[in-house]
Amino acid sequence: MITPRINLLDFDADQMAAYVAGLNEKPFRAKQLMQWIHQRGVSNINEMSDLAKSFRANLIDKAEIAPLPVIKDELANDGTRKWLLDVGAGNAVESVFIPEDDRGTLCISSQAGCAVNCRFCSTGHQGFSRNLTSGEIIGQLWFAEHLLRNEPGAVRRIETYPTPGWEHTGRVISNVVMMGMGEPLLNYDNVVSALRLMLDDRAYGLSRRRVTVSTSGVVPMIDRLAQDCPVALAVSLHAPNDALRDQLVPLNQKYPLRELLAACERYLPFAPRDFLTFEYCMLDGVNDSDVQAKELVRLLANIKCKINLIPFNPFPESGLKRSPPQRVQAFANILLDSGMVATVRKTRGDDIAAACGQLAGDVIDRTRVRERAVHDNEIIQPITWLNRLDD
Ligand code: SAH
Ligand code: SF4
């Protein structure tokens, strides 16, 4: 029987050290491997020239560097780029890169589908397929980072001593947001293992304030994240009271607002900045009235936060509509007039459907071609909701 190869992308630094020790190799070999894989983007073990030949041969036998296969690679007019990735069994997830003048944000997925089933989310409507492994999560960053780096006009390698550096001439990933498909805190161990690699200087070396976990409110895991890996936290709120949030985000029935906000307050001392972000998806006639804006002000009065108003990205099965821009502005004004920090997220990648779950939904749903044509051409004006999180 052939034993499946270990995916070296699955290991954070400690796990790599343990693996290398198990192969009777010296500890510094683990560091070398981390650098070859994550810093230099090498997937061919034979190219790892400073590893002993016998070690390489042993590794080739047992291990591999295996990111998710790419099904589709799309580039929007504004530079937003989206990859659809195959996770097997007819399922797919997506990663989206959003370049801006002063940063490049990669949005990555944590699960194939999602069990939380929020009313307004097309990933939720697809149901839950499976958790991604930590290798499949960090593999999204590994793939995008090295692909973009090696593209002409992106960044240029400079041979500085003692370590070579990168001159940023164009696109490069400076921020990661876990806002793709899935609920990251329901795949906790694998997500934390991937987050550790994002922060690790031997891998991607991102600062904690440039890595954001977005959650629908898995209260016990918010507390664990504060201890294990306190990156920036964005909480998907979407309603100013339990009655409405119970309907929009069913997880609220398990962890109601009082408990969720208490967990947010407990997280704040660990957060990389002195505020949290609340996401609020603007749904026409559902959660966008003046009364609800005032209720939101009261709800969040005692917590240091920024509120990100997200224009709803409609999809046919939702039966919901995007709030008109004037309504979003009026809602924002009430928050701003009461001294809160609020922003309206701008749309990106409109021409390539760069939105959570939309493209993956198309692939899964191969049979519904007619409906999809309507979805692509008439109804959907897709957006992403990823930019400027750390403003
Ligand atoms: N499961 C996590 C992270 C993934 S969803 C969470 O819910 O936070 C990322 C963000 O996109 C969340 O704030 C979510 O509420 C929002 N979102 C999902 N579907 C959307 C849609 N159709 N239009 C606008 N925002 C949406
Ligand atoms: Fe899951 Fe987040 Fe979508 Fe809700 S919004 S169904 S938690 S991915």
Short mmCIF file of C-alpha atoms and ligand atoms in Angstrom, two decimals:
data_model
loop_
_atom_site.label_atom_id
_atom_site.label_comp_id
_atom_site.label_asym_id
_atom_site.label_seq_id
_atom_site.Cartn_x
_atom_site.Cartn_y
_atom_site.Cartn_z
CA MET A 1 0.00 0.00 0.00
CA ILE A 2 1.30 3.47 -0.86
CA THR A 3 1.37 5.85 2.12
CA PRO A 4 0.11 9.31 1.11
CA ARG A 5 2.79 12.00 1.17
CA ILE A 6 2.82 14.54 3.99
CA ASN A 7 1.96 18.06 2.79
CA LEU A 8 4.72 20.25 4.21
CA LEU A 9 2.39 23.27 3.92
CA ASP A 10 0.44 21.73 6.80
CA PHE A 11 3.23 22.43 9.34
CA ASP A 12 3.76 25.59 11.35
CA ALA A 13 7.28 26.16 12.72
CA ASP A 14 6.88 23.90 15.76
CA GLN A 15 5.28 21.14 13.74
CA MET A 16 8.04 21.37 11.14
CA ALA A 17 10.65 21.12 13.91
CA ALA A 18 8.92 18.01 15.29
CA TYR A 19 8.69 16.47 11.82
CA VAL A 20 12.35 17.08 11.07
CA ALA A 21 13.36 15.69 14.47
CA GLY A 22 11.31 12.59 13.68
CA LEU A 23 13.45 12.12 10.57
CA ASN A 24 16.59 12.31 12.76
CA GLU A 25 17.70 15.56 11.16
CA LYS A 26 19.23 18.57 12.97
CA PRO A 27 16.82 21.30 14.14
CA PHE A 28 18.22 23.94 11.74
CA ARG A 29 16.98 21.82 8.82
CA ALA A 30 13.43 22.76 9.85
CA LYS A 31 14.28 26.44 9.56
CA GLN A 32 15.85 25.86 6.15
CA LEU A 33 12.75 24.03 4.96
CA MET A 34 10.47 26.82 6.20
CA GLN A 35 12.51 29.39 4.32
CA TRP A 36 12.64 27.39 1.10
CA ILE A 37 8.91 26.80 1.15
CA HIS A 38 7.40 29.98 2.52
CA GLN A 39 9.96 32.68 1.82
CA ARG A 40 11.25 31.47 -1.52
CA GLY A 41 8.15 29.67 -2.74
CA VAL A 42 9.99 26.53 -3.83
CA SER A 43 7.82 23.47 -4.29
CA ASN A 44 10.40 21.16 -5.85
CA ILE A 45 12.38 19.57 -3.01
CA ASN A 46 15.29 18.91 -5.38
CA GLU A 47 15.78 22.67 -5.75
CA MET A 48 16.49 23.05 -2.02
CA SER A 49 20.18 23.11 -2.71
CA ASP A 50 21.56 23.52 0.81
CA LEU A 51 19.82 20.39 2.09
CA ALA A 52 21.93 17.22 2.02
CA LYS A 53 21.14 15.00 -0.95
CA SER A 54 20.19 12.08 1.29
CA PHE A 55 17.76 14.29 3.23
CA ARG A 56 16.22 15.53 0.00
CA ALA A 57 15.78 11.99 -1.27
CA ASN A 58 14.17 10.96 2.00
CA LEU A 59 11.84 13.98 1.87
CA ILE A 60 10.83 13.37 -1.74
CA ASP A 61 9.80 9.88 -0.70
CA LYS A 62 7.63 11.03 2.17
CA ALA A 63 6.59 14.62 1.61
CA GLU A 64 5.45 17.23 -0.87
CA ILE A 65 4.44 20.89 -1.12
CA ALA A 66 0.89 20.71 -2.43
CA PRO A 67 -1.28 23.82 -2.71
CA LEU A 68 -4.86 23.53 -3.97
CA PRO A 69 -5.17 23.13 -7.75
CA VAL A 70 -6.38 26.27 -9.54
CA ILE A 71 -9.60 25.90 -11.54
CA LYS A 72 -9.91 29.49 -12.66
CA ASP A 73 -7.78 32.65 -12.52
CA GLU A 74 -9.58 35.92 -13.20
CA LEU A 75 -8.33 39.48 -13.35
CA ALA A 76 -10.70 42.45 -13.04
CA ASN A 77 -10.18 45.82 -14.68
CA ASP A 78 -9.29 47.38 -11.33
CA GLY A 79 -6.53 44.80 -10.75
CA THR A 80 -8.56 42.64 -8.36
CA ARG A 81 -7.63 39.03 -9.01
CA LYS A 82 -9.56 35.98 -8.05
CA TRP A 83 -8.63 32.31 -7.98
CA LEU A 84 -11.09 29.47 -7.80
CA LEU A 85 -9.44 26.49 -6.11
CA ASP A 86 -10.38 22.84 -6.28
CA VAL A 87 -10.93 21.15 -2.91
CA GLY A 88 -12.17 17.88 -4.40
CA ALA A 89 -15.54 16.14 -4.53
CA GLY A 90 -16.94 18.85 -6.85
CA ASN A 91 -16.28 21.61 -4.29
CA ALA A 92 -14.28 24.77 -4.71
CA VAL A 93 -13.15 27.72 -2.61
CA GLU A 94 -11.79 31.07 -3.61
CA SER A 95 -9.06 33.56 -2.79
CA VAL A 96 -9.17 37.18 -3.88
CA PHE A 97 -6.27 39.63 -4.17
CA ILE A 98 -7.06 43.34 -3.97
CA PRO A 99 -4.25 45.69 -4.92
CA GLU A 100 -4.28 49.27 -3.70
CA ASP A 101 -1.71 52.04 -3.80
CA ASP A 102 -0.41 51.45 -0.32
CA ARG A 103 -1.19 47.78 0.24
CA GLY A 104 -2.23 44.46 -1.26
CA THR A 105 -4.89 42.46 0.54
CA LEU A 106 -5.46 38.74 0.10
CA CYS A 107 -8.82 37.37 1.18
CA ILE A 108 -8.68 33.67 1.93
CA SER A 109 -11.14 30.87 2.68
CA SER A 110 -11.18 28.62 5.73
CA GLN A 111 -13.87 26.06 4.87
CA ALA A 112 -15.56 24.60 1.79
CA GLY A 113 -19.06 25.96 2.34
CA CYS A 114 -20.26 27.08 5.76
CA ALA A 115 -22.61 25.63 8.34
CA VAL A 116 -23.66 28.96 9.89
CA ASN A 117 -26.08 29.63 7.05
CA CYS A 118 -26.51 33.39 7.30
CA ARG A 119 -29.56 34.60 5.39
CA PHE A 120 -27.62 36.97 3.11
CA CYS A 121 -24.59 34.78 2.34
CA SER A 122 -24.29 32.60 -0.74
CA THR A 123 -21.59 30.45 0.91
CA GLY A 124 -24.06 29.69 3.70
CA HIS A 125 -26.70 28.74 1.13
CA GLN A 126 -24.33 26.16 -0.36
CA GLY A 127 -24.19 24.29 2.96
CA PHE A 128 -21.08 22.90 4.63
CA SER A 129 -18.74 20.49 2.86
CA ARG A 130 -15.58 20.31 4.94
CA ASN A 131 -12.90 22.14 6.88
CA LEU A 132 -9.80 23.13 4.95
CA THR A 133 -6.54 21.76 6.33
CA SER A 134 -3.98 24.27 7.58
CA GLY A 135 -1.95 23.51 4.44
CA GLU A 136 -4.93 24.34 2.25
CA ILE A 137 -5.41 27.61 4.14
CA ILE A 138 -1.78 28.78 4.15
CA GLY A 139 -1.43 27.31 0.65
CA GLN A 140 -3.70 30.10 -0.60
CA LEU A 141 -1.21 32.68 0.66
CA TRP A 142 1.77 30.61 -0.50
CA PHE A 143 0.34 30.36 -3.99
CA ALA A 144 -0.77 33.99 -4.39
CA GLU A 145 2.35 35.47 -2.80
CA HIS A 146 4.80 33.60 -5.00
CA LEU A 147 2.74 33.89 -8.14
CA LEU A 148 2.37 37.66 -7.77
CA ARG A 149 6.01 38.11 -6.75
CA ASN A 150 7.26 36.39 -9.83
CA GLU A 151 5.08 38.25 -12.26
CA PRO A 152 6.76 40.93 -14.31
CA GLY A 153 6.20 44.34 -12.76
CA ALA A 154 5.18 42.99 -9.37
CA VAL A 155 8.28 43.00 -7.19
CA ARG A 156 11.94 42.63 -7.92
CA ARG A 157 14.45 40.58 -5.94
CA ILE A 158 17.46 42.55 -4.77
CA GLU A 159 20.68 40.85 -3.76
CA THR A 160 21.34 42.67 -0.52
CA TYR A 161 23.78 41.25 2.04
CA PRO A 162 23.39 39.17 4.21
CA THR A 163 19.83 38.32 3.15
CA PRO A 164 18.32 39.08 -0.21
CA GLY A 165 15.38 41.47 -0.13
CA TRP A 166 12.45 42.38 -2.32
CA GLU A 167 11.95 45.72 -3.93
CA HIS A 168 8.27 46.36 -4.22
CA THR A 169 7.61 47.65 -7.67
CA GLY A 170 3.97 46.68 -7.86
CA ARG A 171 1.68 44.14 -6.29
CA VAL A 172 2.54 42.30 -3.17
CA ILE A 173 0.50 40.93 -0.28
CA SER A 174 0.77 43.12 2.81
CA ASN A 175 -2.55 42.18 4.47
CA VAL A 176 -4.51 38.97 4.86
CA VAL A 177 -8.20 38.83 5.76
CA MET A 178 -10.02 35.59 6.57
CA MET A 179 -13.18 36.72 4.83
CA GLY A 180 -13.49 34.23 2.03
CA MET A 181 -15.65 31.16 2.34
CA GLY A 182 -16.31 29.59 5.71
CA GLU A 183 -16.37 30.49 9.39
CA PRO A 184 -12.71 30.54 10.50
CA LEU A 185 -13.47 30.03 14.18
CA LEU A 186 -15.34 26.80 13.42
CA ASN A 187 -12.11 25.42 11.94
CA TYR A 188 -10.09 26.72 14.84
CA ASP A 189 -6.98 24.55 15.05
CA ASN A 190 -6.22 24.62 11.34
CA VAL A 191 -6.86 28.36 11.13
CA VAL A 192 -4.59 29.13 14.10
CA SER A 193 -1.84 26.97 12.66
CA ALA A 194 -2.10 28.91 9.37
CA LEU A 195 -2.24 32.27 11.21
CA ARG A 196 0.98 31.38 13.05
CA LEU A 197 2.72 30.88 9.73
CA MET A 198 1.41 34.21 8.44
CA LEU A 199 2.99 35.93 11.45
CA ASP A 200 6.19 33.87 11.62
CA ASP A 201 9.35 35.67 10.51
CA ARG A 202 10.63 32.42 9.03
CA ALA A 203 7.54 32.33 6.80
CA TYR A 204 5.53 35.48 5.87
CA GLY A 205 6.36 37.80 8.78
CA LEU A 206 3.11 39.79 8.63
CA SER A 207 2.31 42.01 11.60
CA ARG A 208 -0.69 41.01 13.72
CA ARG A 209 -2.52 44.17 12.79
CA ARG A 210 -2.34 43.22 9.13
CA VAL A 211 -3.96 39.82 9.61
CA THR A 212 -7.71 39.86 10.26
CA VAL A 213 -10.02 37.06 11.31
CA SER A 214 -13.67 37.73 10.54
CA THR A 215 -16.22 35.80 12.57
CA SER A 216 -19.98 35.51 12.80
CA GLY A 217 -19.49 35.26 16.59
CA VAL A 218 -18.24 31.91 17.88
CA VAL A 219 -17.89 33.20 21.45
CA PRO A 220 -15.69 30.51 23.09
CA MET A 221 -13.27 30.61 20.18
CA ILE A 222 -12.96 34.40 20.37
CA ASP A 223 -11.63 33.89 23.89
CA ARG A 224 -9.26 31.17 22.74
CA LEU A 225 -7.98 33.30 19.88
CA ALA A 226 -7.13 36.07 22.35
CA GLN A 227 -4.80 33.62 24.11
CA ASP A 228 -3.45 31.64 21.17
CA CYS A 229 -2.98 34.14 18.36
CA PRO A 230 -4.53 37.59 18.89
CA VAL A 231 -4.73 39.04 15.40
CA ALA A 232 -7.13 41.80 14.32
CA LEU A 233 -10.76 40.78 14.82
CA ALA A 234 -13.76 41.69 12.69
CA VAL A 235 -17.16 40.63 13.99
CA SER A 236 -20.06 40.22 11.58
CA LEU A 237 -22.90 41.92 13.42
CA HIS A 238 -25.55 42.81 10.81
CA ALA A 239 -28.31 43.56 13.34
CA PRO A 240 -28.72 45.81 16.39
CA ASN A 241 -30.89 43.37 18.40
CA ASP A 242 -31.24 39.64 19.05
CA ALA A 243 -34.65 39.24 17.41
CA LEU A 244 -33.30 40.33 14.01
CA ARG A 245 -29.83 38.81 14.41
CA ASP A 246 -31.39 35.44 15.29
CA GLN A 247 -32.88 35.47 11.80
CA LEU A 248 -29.94 36.85 9.84
CA VAL A 249 -27.09 35.04 11.62
CA PRO A 250 -28.57 31.84 13.10
CA LEU A 251 -25.50 31.37 15.32
CA ASN A 252 -26.93 34.26 17.38
CA GLN A 253 -29.45 31.82 18.85
CA LYS A 254 -26.53 30.04 20.49
CA TYR A 255 -24.38 33.08 21.28
CA PRO A 256 -26.67 36.10 21.67
CA LEU A 257 -25.48 39.70 21.44
CA ARG A 258 -24.89 40.17 25.17
CA GLU A 259 -22.46 37.23 25.21
CA LEU A 260 -20.90 38.19 21.91
CA LEU A 261 -20.22 41.78 22.96
CA ALA A 262 -18.84 40.61 26.29
CA ALA A 263 -16.41 38.37 24.38
CA CYS A 264 -15.46 41.35 22.20
CA GLU A 265 -14.67 43.42 25.28
CA ARG A 266 -12.55 40.59 26.65
CA TYR A 267 -10.69 40.42 23.33
CA LEU A 268 -9.89 44.13 23.14
CA PRO A 269 -6.90 44.12 25.53
CA PHE A 270 -5.28 41.45 23.34
CA ALA A 271 -6.15 43.03 19.98
CA PRO A 272 -3.27 44.48 17.97
CA ARG A 273 -5.08 47.82 17.82
CA ASP A 274 -7.25 49.43 20.46
CA PHE A 275 -10.47 48.81 18.57
CA LEU A 276 -12.42 46.01 16.90
CA THR A 277 -14.26 46.10 13.60
CA PHE A 278 -17.96 45.32 13.29
CA GLU A 279 -19.26 44.40 9.87
CA TYR A 280 -22.83 45.34 9.03
CA CYS A 281 -24.27 44.20 5.70
CA MET A 282 -26.88 46.72 4.52
CA LEU A 283 -30.12 44.94 3.56
CA ASP A 284 -32.93 46.98 2.08
CA GLY A 285 -35.85 47.32 4.50
CA VAL A 286 -34.39 44.70 6.86
CA ASN A 287 -31.68 46.30 9.00
CA ASP A 288 -31.12 49.74 7.46
CA SER A 289 -33.64 52.11 9.12
CA ASP A 290 -32.84 55.22 11.19
CA VAL A 291 -34.34 53.52 14.25
CA GLN A 292 -32.00 50.55 13.77
CA ALA A 293 -29.00 52.88 13.33
CA LYS A 294 -29.83 54.51 16.68
CA GLU A 295 -30.25 51.10 18.27
CA LEU A 296 -26.81 50.16 16.95
CA VAL A 297 -25.31 53.29 18.47
CA ARG A 298 -26.74 52.33 21.86
CA LEU A 299 -25.61 48.72 21.51
CA LEU A 300 -22.00 49.62 20.76
CA ALA A 301 -21.76 52.73 22.95
CA ASN A 302 -19.29 51.17 25.38
CA ILE A 303 -16.97 49.31 23.06
CA LYS A 304 -14.09 50.82 21.08
CA CYS A 305 -14.87 49.91 17.52
CA LYS A 306 -15.15 50.82 13.90
CA ILE A 307 -18.29 49.92 11.97
CA ASN A 308 -17.89 48.80 8.41
CA LEU A 309 -21.10 49.13 6.41
CA ILE A 310 -21.09 46.61 3.58
CA PRO A 311 -23.36 47.05 0.56
CA PHE A 312 -25.19 43.70 0.26
CA ASN A 313 -24.08 41.61 -2.68
CA PRO A 314 -27.35 40.11 -3.89
CA PHE A 315 -27.90 36.59 -5.18
CA PRO A 316 -31.20 35.17 -6.42
CA GLU A 317 -31.97 32.65 -3.66
CA SER A 318 -31.59 35.22 -0.89
CA GLY A 319 -34.78 37.15 -1.64
CA LEU A 320 -32.98 40.21 -0.25
CA LYS A 321 -32.00 43.53 -1.81
CA ARG A 322 -29.11 45.92 -1.39
CA SER A 323 -29.95 49.11 0.52
CA PRO A 324 -29.95 52.15 -1.79
CA PRO A 325 -26.81 54.30 -1.49
CA GLN A 326 -28.74 57.23 0.06
CA ARG A 327 -30.05 54.89 2.79
CA VAL A 328 -26.55 53.59 3.50
CA GLN A 329 -25.32 57.18 3.74
CA ALA A 330 -28.18 58.23 6.04
CA PHE A 331 -27.49 55.21 8.26
CA ALA A 332 -23.77 56.05 8.30
CA ASN A 333 -24.53 59.69 9.18
CA ILE A 334 -26.46 58.67 12.28
CA LEU A 335 -23.47 56.61 13.45
CA LEU A 336 -21.02 59.40 12.62
CA ASP A 337 -23.16 62.11 14.25
CA SER A 338 -23.17 60.14 17.46
CA GLY A 339 -19.37 60.02 17.45
CA MET A 340 -18.85 56.49 16.15
CA VAL A 341 -16.28 55.57 13.52
CA ALA A 342 -18.03 54.20 10.46
CA THR A 343 -17.02 53.55 6.86
CA VAL A 344 -18.90 52.33 3.81
CA ARG A 345 -16.98 49.65 2.03
CA LYS A 346 -16.30 50.39 -1.59
CA THR A 347 -16.85 47.76 -4.23
CA ARG A 348 -14.03 46.02 -6.08
CA GLY A 349 -13.62 43.51 -8.87
CA ASP A 350 -17.16 44.05 -10.18
CA ASP A 351 -16.43 42.58 -13.60
CA ILE A 352 -15.18 39.22 -12.26
CA ALA A 353 -17.74 38.50 -9.55
CA ALA A 354 -15.08 38.92 -6.89
CA ALA A 355 -17.43 38.21 -4.03
CA CYS A 356 -17.59 35.63 -1.29
CA GLY A 357 -19.06 32.39 -2.56
CA GLN A 358 -20.42 33.69 -5.86
CA LEU A 359 -17.99 32.10 -8.28
CA ALA A 360 -17.62 28.88 -6.31
CA GLY A 361 -21.40 28.67 -6.28
CA ASP A 362 -21.40 28.82 -10.05
CA VAL A 363 -19.02 25.91 -10.32
CA ILE A 364 -20.86 23.69 -7.90
CA ASP A 365 -24.13 24.47 -9.56
CA ARG A 366 -23.21 23.37 -13.06
CA THR A 367 -26.73 22.28 -13.92
CA ARG A 368 -28.48 25.59 -13.45
CA VAL A 369 -27.07 27.27 -16.51
CA ARG A 370 -30.08 29.45 -17.31
CA GLU A 371 -30.41 30.78 -13.83
CA ARG A 372 -26.71 31.41 -13.78
CA ALA A 373 -26.90 33.50 -16.91
CA VAL A 374 -29.47 35.69 -15.21
CA HIS A 375 -27.29 35.82 -12.12
CA ASP A 376 -24.22 36.83 -14.10
CA ASN A 377 -25.75 39.37 -16.42
CA GLU A 378 -28.80 40.91 -14.91
CA ILE A 379 -29.09 40.61 -11.21
CA ILE A 380 -25.68 40.46 -9.64
CA GLN A 381 -23.36 43.41 -9.47
CA PRO A 382 -20.75 41.68 -7.39
CA ILE A 383 -18.52 43.43 -4.96
CA THR A 384 -15.95 42.53 -2.45
CA TRP A 385 -16.00 43.80 1.06
CA LEU A 386 -12.39 43.49 1.92
CA ASN A 387 -10.64 46.76 1.58
CA ARG A 388 -9.45 49.25 4.10
CA LEU A 389 -10.11 47.07 7.09
CA ASP A 390 -7.25 48.48 9.08
CA ASP A 391 -7.84 52.15 8.31
N1 SAH B 1 -17.69 33.57 8.23
C1 SAH B 1 -17.02 34.77 8.53
C2 SAH B 1 -16.06 35.22 7.45
C3 SAH B 1 -16.48 35.04 6.02
S1 SAH B 1 -17.79 36.06 5.47
C4 SAH B 1 -18.01 35.86 8.86
O1 SAH B 1 -19.20 35.67 8.67
O2 SAH B 1 -17.56 36.89 9.35
C5 SAH B 1 -16.99 37.64 5.34
C6 SAH B 1 -17.92 38.82 5.43
O3 SAH B 1 -18.77 38.89 4.28
C7 SAH B 1 -18.86 38.75 6.61
O4 SAH B 1 -18.96 39.98 7.29
C8 SAH B 1 -20.18 38.41 5.96
O5 SAH B 1 -21.24 38.78 6.76
C9 SAH B 1 -20.08 39.16 4.66
N2 SAH B 1 -21.01 38.70 3.63
C10 SAH B 1 -21.40 37.44 3.38
N3 SAH B 1 -22.27 37.41 2.35
C11 SAH B 1 -22.42 38.68 1.93
C12 SAH B 1 -23.17 39.28 0.89
N4 SAH B 1 -23.94 38.56 0.07
N5 SAH B 1 -23.07 40.62 0.73
C13 SAH B 1 -22.27 41.35 1.54
N6 SAH B 1 -21.53 40.83 2.54
C14 SAH B 1 -21.61 39.50 2.74
FE1 SF4 B 2 -20.71 31.45 7.03
FE2 SF4 B 2 -19.74 33.95 7.24
FE3 SF4 B 2 -21.38 33.24 5.22
FE4 SF4 B 2 -22.36 33.45 7.68
S1 SF4 B 2 -21.47 35.12 6.44
S2 SF4 B 2 -22.77 31.78 6.23
S3 SF4 B 2 -20.64 32.70 8.88
S4 SF4 B 2 -19.33 32.48 5.58
#
